[in-house]
Amino acid sequence: MGRAGRAAGAALLLALAVLLLLPAAPAAAHATLIATDPAAGAVLPAAPDRVRFTFDEKVSLVPDGVRVFDAAGDPVASSATARDAVLEVDLPDEVGTGTLVVVWRVVSADGHPISGSLAFSVGAPSEQVVAVPVPDSGPTGPPLVSSIATWAGYVSLLLTAGLVAFVVLFVPEHHLADRARDRLVRSSRIGAGIAIVAWLAEVPLTAVYQVGAGVGALAKGSTWASLDRLEYVVAGVVSAGLVLAVVLLGRGLVDRTRRLVALAACALAACAPALTGHTRGVTPEALAVGADMLHLVAGSIWLGGLVALVLVLPDLGGRGALAAEVLARFSVVAAGVLAALAVTGVLLAWRIAGSWDVLFSTGYGRLLLVKIGAAAVAVLIACWNRFVLLPRLRDAAHRRDRRTGAGMLARSTAAEAVVLVAVLLLTGFLVDRSPEAAPAASAAGAGGPAGSGGPVEPAVRSVRMGHIEVRATLSSPRPGRGTVRVELLDVDGRPTEAFEAPRLRLAGADVDLGAVPVDSVAPGVYSGPVVIPTAGTWRLQVSLRLGEFENPVSVLEFPVEAG
């Protein structure tokens, strides 16, 4: 390795070390509403000129994302703007007395929409308030078709970039390799076509998902205008990069300049997706995005290389030492690729998740662990290929033995490629998921938020609802991120289940945080993340359905002290 290569490697290691040693940020979940002005349920002497919502990270508006209704359910004229983490809704002067309901929908920095509502009154609360279409306060997942398009886009992009890189870097310019080279070039063109279709299709799918409307919303220019410009940039760079790469590659036997430009175009296309997604919510963003780019490039070389070997090994196995030569070239690079994938994968997981608890107590974390396990299987197969099957192929003295060895290596490489595609499938679903604050494994021993001065005893409240005792635990009764844990116990104090999972809602004196999404973590035990913005008394409303016609509701109060 030359001096420039050693310098680049040292710079990479330094950047990765800085990224690893910096304190991990909290889980990069969707934006959370932390304050409203006026407060939920407030009764004001006069109508406010403006309603303000404050979130814990930057948000953006979607078309018709904010609507205001009066007590009769009639729309009230309003206009909304979003600047950084603040959403402001301007009201007209002629707002009358009674209850008003503001329904809102915004998009988090990671591209996922969140929604909710705020009700307050002018003069006095209305005796009757007509129900208005209020969206769920929690985040919603993307539709299945969008997840499929994301997965297809990532797999085809990485595969195409890897195939082009394989032709440029590993296939010798020998006439005996012409048929193998042609096969790889044709495959890269097919992969580029699929990738371009998938990434271009993802643009309108993302717009519809964020707006929360049907495909009819695509007929409105405001729907397209509301989409983050980076979504267009990424789709454009991916498409242009792949088109340029396959055009410049031609039939594979082109001059050095065209091959290098084709390789650079593929690298640019593979890096582009790092500009969107969860890395935008990770600090420091520049290093996280850089690590993600390296992760994508390394993944493309690995996946494209494996598929390329499956395509060419059967043909090259009977053509002298060509198969062994190609494998030798690829294996040298593959070792560095695996190291880069492992390091960047661990770093990105740590920076996005923020704590070890997230890996075991959230859907994102558990899916990430499955991905890590699948990647480990792929690495084991790669080691078997490199240290067992490749030496056998090199030592084969007869043509029949070389064909047999190449066939065995091709099948093993195909298995490795299948596992890697499964890893990419899991990655596609991880892109659409949001890591959330880790729920506590138990009520005891929960620590307080950073800067709170030490561990904080969790707050526990209980109430009898029918034949079930509900025991609710707030892991950290101080402002900041925490966990609400609900246990359902029968008359003997053993875990039991109701007709369905409990529904929770958390509100304080000044803000209604809305519904608390919970996951079942054990029989009769449910847990969900919360972010408490201020000190004071917070009320946890528990709705427990005990039967088809029995649904008691109780309120538990938790005092939250300033840290």
Tab-separated table of C-alpha atoms in Angstrom, residues 40-496:
chain	number	residue	atom	x	y	z
A	40	ALA	CA	-54.362	21.197	26.317
A	41	GLY	CA	-57.735	21.829	27.963
A	42	ALA	CA	-56.951	25.480	28.741
A	43	VAL	CA	-59.794	27.998	28.992
A	44	LEU	CA	-58.725	31.413	27.666
A	45	PRO	CA	-60.530	34.748	28.145
A	46	ALA	CA	-59.939	35.659	24.482
A	47	ALA	CA	-58.972	33.802	21.348
A	48	PRO	CA	-55.185	33.625	20.801
A	49	ASP	CA	-53.678	35.017	17.627
A	50	ARG	CA	-51.410	32.012	17.358
A	51	VAL	CA	-51.195	28.420	18.624
A	52	ARG	CA	-47.688	27.059	19.101
A	53	PHE	CA	-46.450	23.445	19.205
A	54	THR	CA	-42.860	22.756	20.303
A	55	PHE	CA	-41.124	19.469	19.460
A	56	ASP	CA	-37.787	17.988	20.513
A	57	GLU	CA	-36.356	18.058	16.972
A	58	LYS	CA	-36.905	19.798	13.643
A	59	VAL	CA	-40.228	19.139	11.911
A	60	SER	CA	-41.742	20.115	8.561
A	61	LEU	CA	-45.304	20.650	7.381
A	62	VAL	CA	-47.285	18.547	4.936
A	63	PRO	CA	-50.099	19.882	2.731
A	64	ASP	CA	-53.318	20.341	4.731
A	65	GLY	CA	-51.392	19.045	7.708
A	66	VAL	CA	-53.037	21.488	10.137
A	67	ARG	CA	-56.808	21.947	10.448
A	68	VAL	CA	-58.834	23.805	13.054
A	69	PHE	CA	-62.438	22.939	13.981
A	70	ASP	CA	-64.980	24.576	16.252
A	71	ALA	CA	-67.300	22.749	18.672
A	72	ALA	CA	-69.831	22.095	15.902
A	73	GLY	CA	-67.176	20.355	13.797
A	74	ASP	CA	-67.041	23.179	11.255
A	75	PRO	CA	-63.587	24.146	9.886
A	76	VAL	CA	-62.031	27.400	11.096
A	77	ALA	CA	-59.797	29.368	8.752
A	78	SER	CA	-56.121	29.125	9.743
A	79	SER	CA	-52.585	29.114	8.369
A	80	ALA	CA	-49.556	27.214	9.630
A	81	THR	CA	-45.780	27.484	9.418
A	82	ALA	CA	-42.994	25.231	10.705
A	83	ARG	CA	-39.567	26.578	11.634
A	84	ASP	CA	-37.024	24.209	13.109
A	85	ALA	CA	-38.734	22.516	16.091
A	86	VAL	CA	-41.732	24.883	16.311
A	87	LEU	CA	-45.088	24.620	14.544
A	88	GLU	CA	-47.200	27.792	14.628
A	89	VAL	CA	-50.872	28.048	13.667
A	90	ASP	CA	-52.294	31.548	13.035
A	91	LEU	CA	-55.999	32.068	13.788
A	92	PRO	CA	-58.305	34.789	12.379
A	93	ASP	CA	-59.670	37.601	14.537
A	94	GLU	CA	-63.293	36.446	14.265
A	95	VAL	CA	-62.875	33.214	16.262
A	96	GLY	CA	-65.871	32.929	18.595
A	97	THR	CA	-66.230	31.444	22.034
A	98	GLY	CA	-66.318	27.750	22.810
A	99	THR	CA	-64.030	24.798	22.260
A	100	LEU	CA	-61.520	24.641	19.397
A	101	VAL	CA	-59.707	21.534	18.182
A	102	VAL	CA	-56.423	21.784	16.258
A	103	VAL	CA	-55.511	18.652	14.297
A	104	TRP	CA	-51.902	18.488	13.115
A	105	ARG	CA	-49.579	16.285	11.093
A	106	VAL	CA	-45.847	16.978	10.595
A	107	VAL	CA	-42.780	15.090	9.392
A	108	SER	CA	-39.782	14.328	11.631
A	109	ALA	CA	-36.196	14.936	10.575
A	110	ASP	CA	-35.846	11.210	9.753
A	111	GLY	CA	-38.706	11.446	7.233
A	112	HIS	CA	-41.409	9.743	9.313
A	113	PRO	CA	-44.743	11.517	9.931
A	114	ILE	CA	-46.300	12.064	13.353
A	115	SER	CA	-49.724	13.498	14.184
A	116	GLY	CA	-52.033	14.478	17.003
A	117	SER	CA	-54.547	17.078	18.199
A	118	LEU	CA	-54.958	19.881	20.725
A	119	ALA	CA	-58.251	21.039	22.277
A	120	PHE	CA	-58.730	24.313	24.217
A	121	SER	CA	-61.597	26.710	24.841
A	122	VAL	CA	-62.262	30.440	24.457
A	123	GLY	CA	-64.514	32.010	27.108
A	124	ALA	CA	-65.908	28.694	28.329
A	125	PRO	CA	-65.852	25.054	27.176
A	126	SER	CA	-68.635	24.049	24.822
A	127	GLU	CA	-71.273	21.773	26.297
A	128	GLN	CA	-71.080	19.489	23.287
A	129	VAL	CA	-68.153	18.986	20.942
A	130	VAL	CA	-68.738	17.191	17.662
A	131	ALA	CA	-66.135	14.515	17.005
A	132	VAL	CA	-63.694	15.503	14.266
A	133	PRO	CA	-61.314	13.242	12.333
A	134	VAL	CA	-58.369	13.194	14.725
A	135	PRO	CA	-55.343	11.080	13.695
A	136	ASP	CA	-53.526	8.826	16.095
A	137	SER	CA	-51.006	10.686	18.227
A	138	GLY	CA	-48.381	8.030	17.707
A	139	PRO	CA	-46.255	7.514	14.558
A	140	THR	CA	-47.511	5.256	11.811
A	141	GLY	CA	-45.428	2.886	9.753
A	142	PRO	CA	-45.051	3.123	5.979
A	143	PRO	CA	-47.286	0.966	3.767
A	144	LEU	CA	-46.028	-2.444	2.710
A	145	VAL	CA	-45.563	-1.403	-0.913
A	146	SER	CA	-43.210	1.384	0.210
A	147	SER	CA	-41.155	-1.040	2.308
A	148	ILE	CA	-40.924	-3.443	-0.630
A	149	ALA	CA	-39.819	-0.642	-2.954
A	150	THR	CA	-37.187	0.447	-0.427
A	151	TRP	CA	-35.804	-3.077	-0.128
A	152	ALA	CA	-35.807	-3.644	-3.902
A	153	GLY	CA	-34.111	-0.292	-4.410
A	154	TYR	CA	-31.328	-0.998	-1.927
A	155	VAL	CA	-30.655	-4.552	-3.125
A	156	SER	CA	-30.611	-3.674	-6.829
A	157	LEU	CA	-28.502	-0.555	-6.218
A	158	LEU	CA	-25.853	-2.370	-4.189
A	159	LEU	CA	-25.900	-5.341	-6.543
A	160	THR	CA	-25.424	-3.191	-9.651
A	161	ALA	CA	-22.658	-1.107	-8.107
A	162	GLY	CA	-20.919	-4.284	-6.939
A	163	LEU	CA	-21.160	-5.957	-10.356
A	164	VAL	CA	-19.632	-2.931	-12.085
A	165	ALA	CA	-16.859	-2.829	-9.490
A	166	PHE	CA	-16.217	-6.550	-9.997
A	167	VAL	CA	-15.838	-6.124	-13.767
A	168	VAL	CA	-13.497	-3.153	-13.333
A	169	LEU	CA	-11.376	-4.510	-10.483
A	170	PHE	CA	-11.347	-8.302	-10.597
A	171	VAL	CA	-12.075	-9.697	-14.076
A	172	PRO	CA	-8.804	-10.052	-16.064
A	173	GLU	CA	-8.610	-8.599	-19.576
A	174	HIS	CA	-8.208	-12.041	-21.122
A	175	HIS	CA	-10.150	-13.446	-24.065
A	176	LEU	CA	-11.006	-16.545	-22.020
A	177	ALA	CA	-12.955	-14.275	-19.653
A	178	ASP	CA	-15.008	-12.603	-22.408
A	179	ARG	CA	-18.134	-14.728	-21.866
A	180	ALA	CA	-18.038	-14.220	-18.090
A	181	ARG	CA	-17.514	-10.478	-18.561
A	182	ASP	CA	-20.478	-10.220	-20.945
A	183	ARG	CA	-22.686	-12.033	-18.429
A	184	LEU	CA	-21.744	-9.585	-15.689
A	185	VAL	CA	-22.304	-6.554	-17.934
A	186	ARG	CA	-25.793	-7.767	-18.904
A	187	SER	CA	-26.640	-8.458	-15.276
A	188	SER	CA	-25.484	-4.986	-14.237
A	189	ARG	CA	-27.774	-3.412	-16.852
A	190	ILE	CA	-30.761	-5.383	-15.573
A	191	GLY	CA	-29.921	-4.455	-11.980
A	192	ALA	CA	-29.564	-0.780	-12.935
A	193	GLY	CA	-33.007	-0.807	-14.561
A	194	ILE	CA	-34.653	-2.337	-11.494
A	195	ALA	CA	-32.847	0.061	-9.161
A	196	ILE	CA	-33.862	3.135	-11.158
A	197	VAL	CA	-37.519	2.066	-11.260
A	198	ALA	CA	-37.538	1.311	-7.516
A	199	TRP	CA	-35.868	4.566	-6.438
A	200	LEU	CA	-38.022	6.715	-8.716
A	201	ALA	CA	-41.157	4.928	-7.498
A	202	GLU	CA	-40.134	5.536	-3.901
A	203	VAL	CA	-40.439	9.321	-4.384
A	204	PRO	CA	-44.253	9.404	-4.843
A	205	LEU	CA	-44.692	6.582	-2.325
A	206	THR	CA	-42.815	8.616	0.278
A	207	ALA	CA	-44.845	11.732	-0.553
A	208	VAL	CA	-48.153	9.889	-0.104
A	209	TYR	CA	-46.948	8.279	3.134
A	210	GLN	CA	-45.852	11.578	4.654
A	211	VAL	CA	-49.004	13.445	3.638
A	212	GLY	CA	-51.163	10.621	4.954
A	213	ALA	CA	-53.514	10.657	1.968
A	214	GLY	CA	-54.316	8.403	-0.953
A	215	VAL	CA	-52.678	8.374	-4.350
A	216	GLY	CA	-55.063	11.130	-5.390
A	217	ALA	CA	-52.880	13.558	-3.431
A	218	LEU	CA	-50.214	13.159	-6.132
A	219	ALA	CA	-52.363	15.289	-8.429
A	220	LYS	CA	-51.652	18.278	-6.184
A	221	GLY	CA	-48.453	20.222	-6.626
A	222	SER	CA	-48.336	20.904	-2.892
A	223	THR	CA	-47.817	17.196	-2.224
A	224	TRP	CA	-44.678	17.126	-4.360
A	225	ALA	CA	-43.474	20.473	-2.995
A	226	SER	CA	-43.735	19.279	0.604
A	227	LEU	CA	-41.268	16.436	0.078
A	228	ASP	CA	-37.754	17.056	1.354
A	229	ARG	CA	-35.470	18.083	-1.518
A	230	LEU	CA	-32.982	15.422	-0.468
A	231	GLU	CA	-35.502	12.738	-1.472
A	232	TYR	CA	-35.370	14.060	-5.036
A	233	VAL	CA	-31.595	14.469	-4.890
A	234	VAL	CA	-31.020	10.892	-3.740
A	235	ALA	CA	-33.333	9.392	-6.371
A	236	GLY	CA	-31.697	11.547	-9.058
A	237	VAL	CA	-28.121	10.741	-8.033
A	238	VAL	CA	-28.846	7.002	-7.831
A	239	SER	CA	-30.500	6.973	-11.264
A	240	ALA	CA	-27.921	9.193	-12.989
A	241	GLY	CA	-24.986	7.389	-11.387
A	242	LEU	CA	-26.148	3.943	-12.467
A	243	VAL	CA	-27.024	5.057	-16.008
A	244	LEU	CA	-23.613	6.681	-16.395
A	245	ALA	CA	-21.860	3.619	-15.003
A	246	VAL	CA	-23.459	1.028	-17.294
A	247	VAL	CA	-23.105	3.294	-20.345
A	248	LEU	CA	-19.413	3.942	-19.715
A	249	LEU	CA	-18.749	0.293	-18.919
A	250	GLY	CA	-19.975	-0.716	-22.367
A	251	ARG	CA	-19.063	-4.365	-22.945
A	252	GLY	CA	-16.473	-4.274	-20.177
A	253	LEU	CA	-13.344	-3.898	-22.328
A	254	VAL	CA	-12.976	-0.118	-22.347
A	255	ASP	CA	-10.075	2.201	-21.593
A	256	ARG	CA	-8.884	2.852	-18.060
A	257	THR	CA	-10.439	6.325	-17.795
A	258	ARG	CA	-13.947	5.135	-18.667
A	259	ARG	CA	-13.671	2.215	-16.267
A	260	LEU	CA	-12.583	4.466	-13.412
A	261	VAL	CA	-15.348	7.023	-14.108
A	262	ALA	CA	-17.898	4.171	-14.198
A	263	LEU	CA	-16.563	2.952	-10.868
A	264	ALA	CA	-16.788	6.465	-9.375
A	265	ALA	CA	-20.362	6.865	-10.666
A	266	CYS	CA	-21.380	3.629	-8.947
A	267	ALA	CA	-19.717	4.697	-5.715
A	268	LEU	CA	-21.587	8.015	-5.831
A	269	ALA	CA	-24.898	6.229	-6.435
A	270	ALA	CA	-24.257	3.801	-3.567
A	271	CYS	CA	-23.391	6.626	-1.157
A	272	ALA	CA	-26.420	8.807	-1.941
A	273	PRO	CA	-28.987	6.986	0.295
A	274	ALA	CA	-26.918	7.883	3.366
A	275	LEU	CA	-28.161	11.473	3.013
A	276	THR	CA	-31.641	10.484	4.207
A	277	GLY	CA	-33.019	8.323	6.998
A	278	HIS	CA	-32.032	7.764	10.625
A	279	THR	CA	-28.456	9.052	10.252
A	280	ARG	CA	-29.874	12.577	9.910
A	281	GLY	CA	-31.035	12.371	13.511
A	282	VAL	CA	-27.679	11.149	14.846
A	283	THR	CA	-24.956	13.398	16.202
A	284	PRO	CA	-22.405	14.194	14.917
A	285	GLU	CA	-24.327	13.946	11.655
A	286	ALA	CA	-21.319	14.330	9.346
A	287	LEU	CA	-19.449	11.387	10.833
A	288	ALA	CA	-22.585	9.230	10.994
A	289	VAL	CA	-23.382	9.920	7.337
A	290	GLY	CA	-19.765	9.222	6.391
A	291	ALA	CA	-19.817	5.884	8.203
A	292	ASP	CA	-23.113	5.016	6.514
A	293	MET	CA	-21.616	5.804	3.098
A	294	LEU	CA	-18.659	3.532	3.780
A	295	HIS	CA	-21.084	0.853	4.958
A	296	LEU	CA	-23.065	1.080	1.711
A	297	VAL	CA	-19.992	0.984	-0.521
A	298	ALA	CA	-18.568	-2.005	1.341
A	299	GLY	CA	-21.926	-3.767	1.170
A	300	SER	CA	-22.149	-3.225	-2.586
A	301	ILE	CA	-18.693	-4.709	-3.170
A	302	TRP	CA	-19.536	-7.725	-1.023
A	303	LEU	CA	-22.996	-8.417	-2.484
A	304	GLY	CA	-21.992	-7.663	-6.073
A	305	GLY	CA	-18.844	-9.732	-5.706
A	306	LEU	CA	-20.719	-12.754	-4.373
A	307	VAL	CA	-23.330	-12.654	-7.144
A	308	ALA	CA	-20.588	-12.132	-9.737
A	309	LEU	CA	-18.715	-15.194	-8.479
A	310	VAL	CA	-21.883	-17.273	-8.695
A	311	LEU	CA	-22.344	-16.128	-12.294
A	312	VAL	CA	-18.771	-16.649	-13.554
A	313	LEU	CA	-17.199	-19.442	-11.499
A	314	PRO	CA	-18.897	-22.329	-13.347
A	315	ASP	CA	-17.627	-20.897	-16.652
A	316	LEU	CA	-14.126	-19.943	-15.470
A	317	GLY	CA	-13.577	-23.180	-13.540
A	318	GLY	CA	-12.600	-25.114	-16.663
A	319	ARG	CA	-10.499	-22.351	-18.190
A	320	GLY	CA	-7.092	-22.841	-16.693
A	321	ALA	CA	-6.239	-20.819	-13.596
A	322	LEU	CA	-8.665	-17.966	-14.346
A	323	ALA	CA	-11.111	-18.927	-11.590
A	324	ALA	CA	-8.355	-19.042	-8.978
A	325	GLU	CA	-6.962	-15.720	-10.235
A	326	VAL	CA	-10.341	-13.974	-9.977
A	327	LEU	CA	-10.960	-15.443	-6.525
A	328	ALA	CA	-7.516	-14.407	-5.337
A	329	ARG	CA	-8.092	-10.808	-6.451
A	330	PHE	CA	-11.525	-10.646	-4.828
A	331	SER	CA	-10.519	-12.353	-1.572
A	332	VAL	CA	-7.843	-9.732	-0.862
A	333	VAL	CA	-10.414	-6.929	-1.102
A	334	ALA	CA	-13.176	-8.952	0.565
A	335	ALA	CA	-11.240	-9.141	3.829
A	336	GLY	CA	-11.104	-5.339	4.045
A	337	VAL	CA	-14.739	-5.102	2.983
A	338	LEU	CA	-15.856	-7.406	5.787
A	339	ALA	CA	-13.842	-5.396	8.298
A	340	ALA	CA	-15.370	-2.136	7.051
A	341	LEU	CA	-18.878	-3.614	7.206
A	342	ALA	CA	-18.355	-4.880	10.737
A	343	VAL	CA	-16.871	-1.633	12.081
A	344	THR	CA	-19.318	0.734	10.393
A	345	GLY	CA	-22.262	-1.532	11.191
A	346	VAL	CA	-21.430	-1.564	14.901
A	347	LEU	CA	-20.818	2.192	14.931
A	348	LEU	CA	-24.063	3.033	13.170
A	349	ALA	CA	-26.059	0.684	15.389
A	350	TRP	CA	-24.549	2.263	18.495
A	351	ARG	CA	-25.046	5.838	17.342
A	352	ILE	CA	-28.657	5.262	16.250
A	353	ALA	CA	-29.757	3.057	19.150
A	354	GLY	CA	-27.941	5.019	21.847
A	355	SER	CA	-27.950	2.271	24.485
A	356	TRP	CA	-27.635	-1.482	24.830
A	357	ASP	CA	-31.158	-1.685	26.279
A	358	VAL	CA	-32.655	-0.604	22.958
A	359	LEU	CA	-31.263	-3.759	21.323
A	360	PHE	CA	-33.288	-6.030	23.582
A	361	SER	CA	-36.403	-4.041	24.455
A	362	THR	CA	-37.617	-2.432	21.206
A	363	GLY	CA	-38.799	-3.800	17.885
A	364	TYR	CA	-35.995	-1.904	16.140
A	365	GLY	CA	-33.368	-3.390	18.435
A	366	ARG	CA	-34.620	-6.959	18.115
A	367	LEU	CA	-34.723	-6.663	14.323
A	368	LEU	CA	-31.202	-5.247	14.415
A	369	LEU	CA	-30.018	-8.260	16.442
A	370	VAL	CA	-31.531	-10.603	13.855
A	371	LYS	CA	-29.668	-8.683	11.153
A	372	ILE	CA	-26.401	-8.980	13.090
A	373	GLY	CA	-26.949	-12.723	13.485
A	374	ALA	CA	-27.612	-13.165	9.766
A	375	ALA	CA	-24.517	-11.124	8.920
A	376	ALA	CA	-22.467	-13.354	11.242
A	377	VAL	CA	-23.683	-16.421	9.327
A	378	ALA	CA	-22.628	-14.793	6.058
A	379	VAL	CA	-19.181	-14.078	7.516
A	380	LEU	CA	-18.795	-17.715	8.594
A	381	ILE	CA	-19.661	-18.901	5.082
A	382	ALA	CA	-17.173	-16.373	3.676
A	383	CYS	CA	-14.449	-17.760	5.944
A	384	TRP	CA	-15.248	-21.309	4.808
A	385	ASN	CA	-14.960	-20.206	1.184
A	386	ARG	CA	-11.718	-18.310	1.751
A	387	PHE	CA	-9.808	-20.764	3.924
A	388	VAL	CA	-11.182	-24.155	2.808
A	389	LEU	CA	-12.702	-24.154	-0.672
A	390	LEU	CA	-10.384	-21.610	-2.298
A	391	PRO	CA	-7.171	-23.510	-1.360
A	392	ARG	CA	-8.733	-26.696	-2.743
A	393	LEU	CA	-9.419	-24.957	-6.044
A	394	ARG	CA	-5.892	-23.555	-6.198
A	395	ASP	CA	-4.366	-26.981	-5.540
A	396	ALA	CA	-6.506	-28.779	-8.141
A	397	ALA	CA	-4.199	-30.310	-10.734
A	398	HIS	CA	-6.750	-31.623	-13.227
A	399	ARG	CA	-9.415	-29.849	-15.220
A	400	ARG	CA	-12.162	-32.032	-13.785
A	401	ASP	CA	-11.000	-31.254	-10.247
A	402	ARG	CA	-10.951	-27.542	-11.056
A	403	ARG	CA	-14.531	-27.722	-12.396
A	404	THR	CA	-15.665	-29.637	-9.321
A	405	GLY	CA	-13.940	-27.197	-6.974
A	406	ALA	CA	-15.344	-24.201	-8.830
A	407	GLY	CA	-18.841	-25.699	-8.657
A	408	MET	CA	-18.590	-26.280	-4.901
A	409	LEU	CA	-17.305	-22.748	-4.388
A	410	ALA	CA	-20.071	-21.319	-6.581
A	411	ARG	CA	-22.768	-23.105	-4.547
A	412	SER	CA	-21.269	-22.011	-1.257
A	413	THR	CA	-20.945	-18.455	-2.549
A	414	ALA	CA	-24.591	-18.572	-3.657
A	415	ALA	CA	-25.594	-19.544	-0.124
A	416	GLU	CA	-23.557	-16.622	1.210
A	417	ALA	CA	-25.270	-14.297	-1.265
A	418	VAL	CA	-28.718	-15.517	-0.191
A	419	VAL	CA	-27.901	-14.811	3.444
A	420	LEU	CA	-26.593	-11.369	2.507
A	421	VAL	CA	-29.793	-10.599	0.585
A	422	ALA	CA	-31.693	-11.537	3.754
A	423	VAL	CA	-29.495	-9.069	5.648
A	424	LEU	CA	-30.411	-6.391	3.118
A	425	LEU	CA	-34.087	-7.299	3.467
A	426	LEU	CA	-33.809	-6.701	7.210
A	427	THR	CA	-31.965	-3.444	6.493
A	428	GLY	CA	-34.821	-2.292	4.284
A	429	PHE	CA	-37.298	-2.759	7.137
A	430	LEU	CA	-34.903	-1.111	9.612
A	431	VAL	CA	-34.823	1.979	7.390
A	432	ASP	CA	-38.604	2.284	7.856
A	433	ARG	CA	-38.559	1.670	11.619
A	434	SER	CA	-37.785	4.183	14.317
A	435	PRO	CA	-35.745	3.176	17.362
A	436	GLU	CA	-37.519	4.227	20.521
A	437	ALA	CA	-36.375	4.794	24.078
A	438	ALA	CA	-35.673	1.488	25.710
A	439	PRO	CA	-38.339	0.227	28.055
A	440	ALA	CA	-37.046	-0.839	31.447
A	441	ALA	CA	-36.650	-4.528	32.050
A	442	SER	CA	-37.889	-4.094	35.593
A	443	ALA	CA	-39.197	-1.377	37.799
A	444	ALA	CA	-36.294	-1.498	40.184
A	445	GLY	CA	-32.949	0.023	39.544
A	446	ALA	CA	-33.948	2.382	36.760
A	447	GLY	CA	-31.539	5.249	36.399
A	448	GLY	CA	-32.415	8.879	35.924
A	449	PRO	CA	-31.708	10.935	32.832
A	450	ALA	CA	-28.308	12.281	32.064
A	451	GLY	CA	-27.381	15.100	34.334
A	452	SER	CA	-29.966	14.194	36.974
A	453	GLY	CA	-27.362	13.670	39.629
A	454	GLY	CA	-27.634	9.911	40.007
A	455	PRO	CA	-30.122	7.035	39.967
A	456	VAL	CA	-33.762	7.843	40.623
A	457	GLU	CA	-36.239	5.520	42.291
A	458	PRO	CA	-39.111	4.678	39.937
A	459	ALA	CA	-42.611	5.840	40.861
A	460	VAL	CA	-45.239	3.096	41.255
A	461	ARG	CA	-49.026	3.509	41.350
A	462	SER	CA	-51.735	0.826	41.514
A	463	VAL	CA	-55.482	0.704	40.923
A	464	ARG	CA	-58.090	-2.054	40.881
A	465	MET	CA	-60.015	-2.236	37.591
A	466	GLY	CA	-62.641	-4.943	37.797
A	467	HIS	CA	-60.977	-8.229	38.685
A	468	ILE	CA	-57.520	-7.004	37.609
A	469	GLU	CA	-55.010	-4.955	39.583
A	470	VAL	CA	-53.146	-2.499	37.341
A	471	ARG	CA	-49.666	-1.602	38.589
A	472	ALA	CA	-48.078	1.281	36.648
A	473	THR	CA	-44.409	2.259	36.994
A	474	LEU	CA	-42.756	5.442	35.743
A	475	SER	CA	-39.087	4.533	35.431
A	476	SER	CA	-37.703	8.032	35.980
A	477	PRO	CA	-39.983	10.624	37.666
A	478	ARG	CA	-37.893	13.517	36.356
A	479	PRO	CA	-38.138	15.495	33.101
A	480	GLY	CA	-36.641	13.705	30.126
A	481	ARG	CA	-36.897	10.318	28.487
A	482	GLY	CA	-38.341	7.468	30.485
A	483	THR	CA	-40.546	4.409	30.367
A	484	VAL	CA	-44.078	3.596	31.469
A	485	ARG	CA	-44.506	-0.033	32.512
A	486	VAL	CA	-47.918	-1.544	33.222
A	487	GLU	CA	-48.424	-4.911	34.922
A	488	LEU	CA	-51.791	-6.706	35.003
A	489	LEU	CA	-52.217	-8.941	38.079
A	490	ASP	CA	-55.007	-11.291	39.136
A	491	VAL	CA	-56.383	-11.636	42.694
A	492	ASP	CA	-53.439	-13.874	43.626
A	493	GLY	CA	-50.872	-11.353	42.375
A	494	ARG	CA	-49.957	-13.404	39.306
A	495	PRO	CA	-49.651	-11.941	35.785
A	496	THR	CA	-52.864	-12.058	33.814
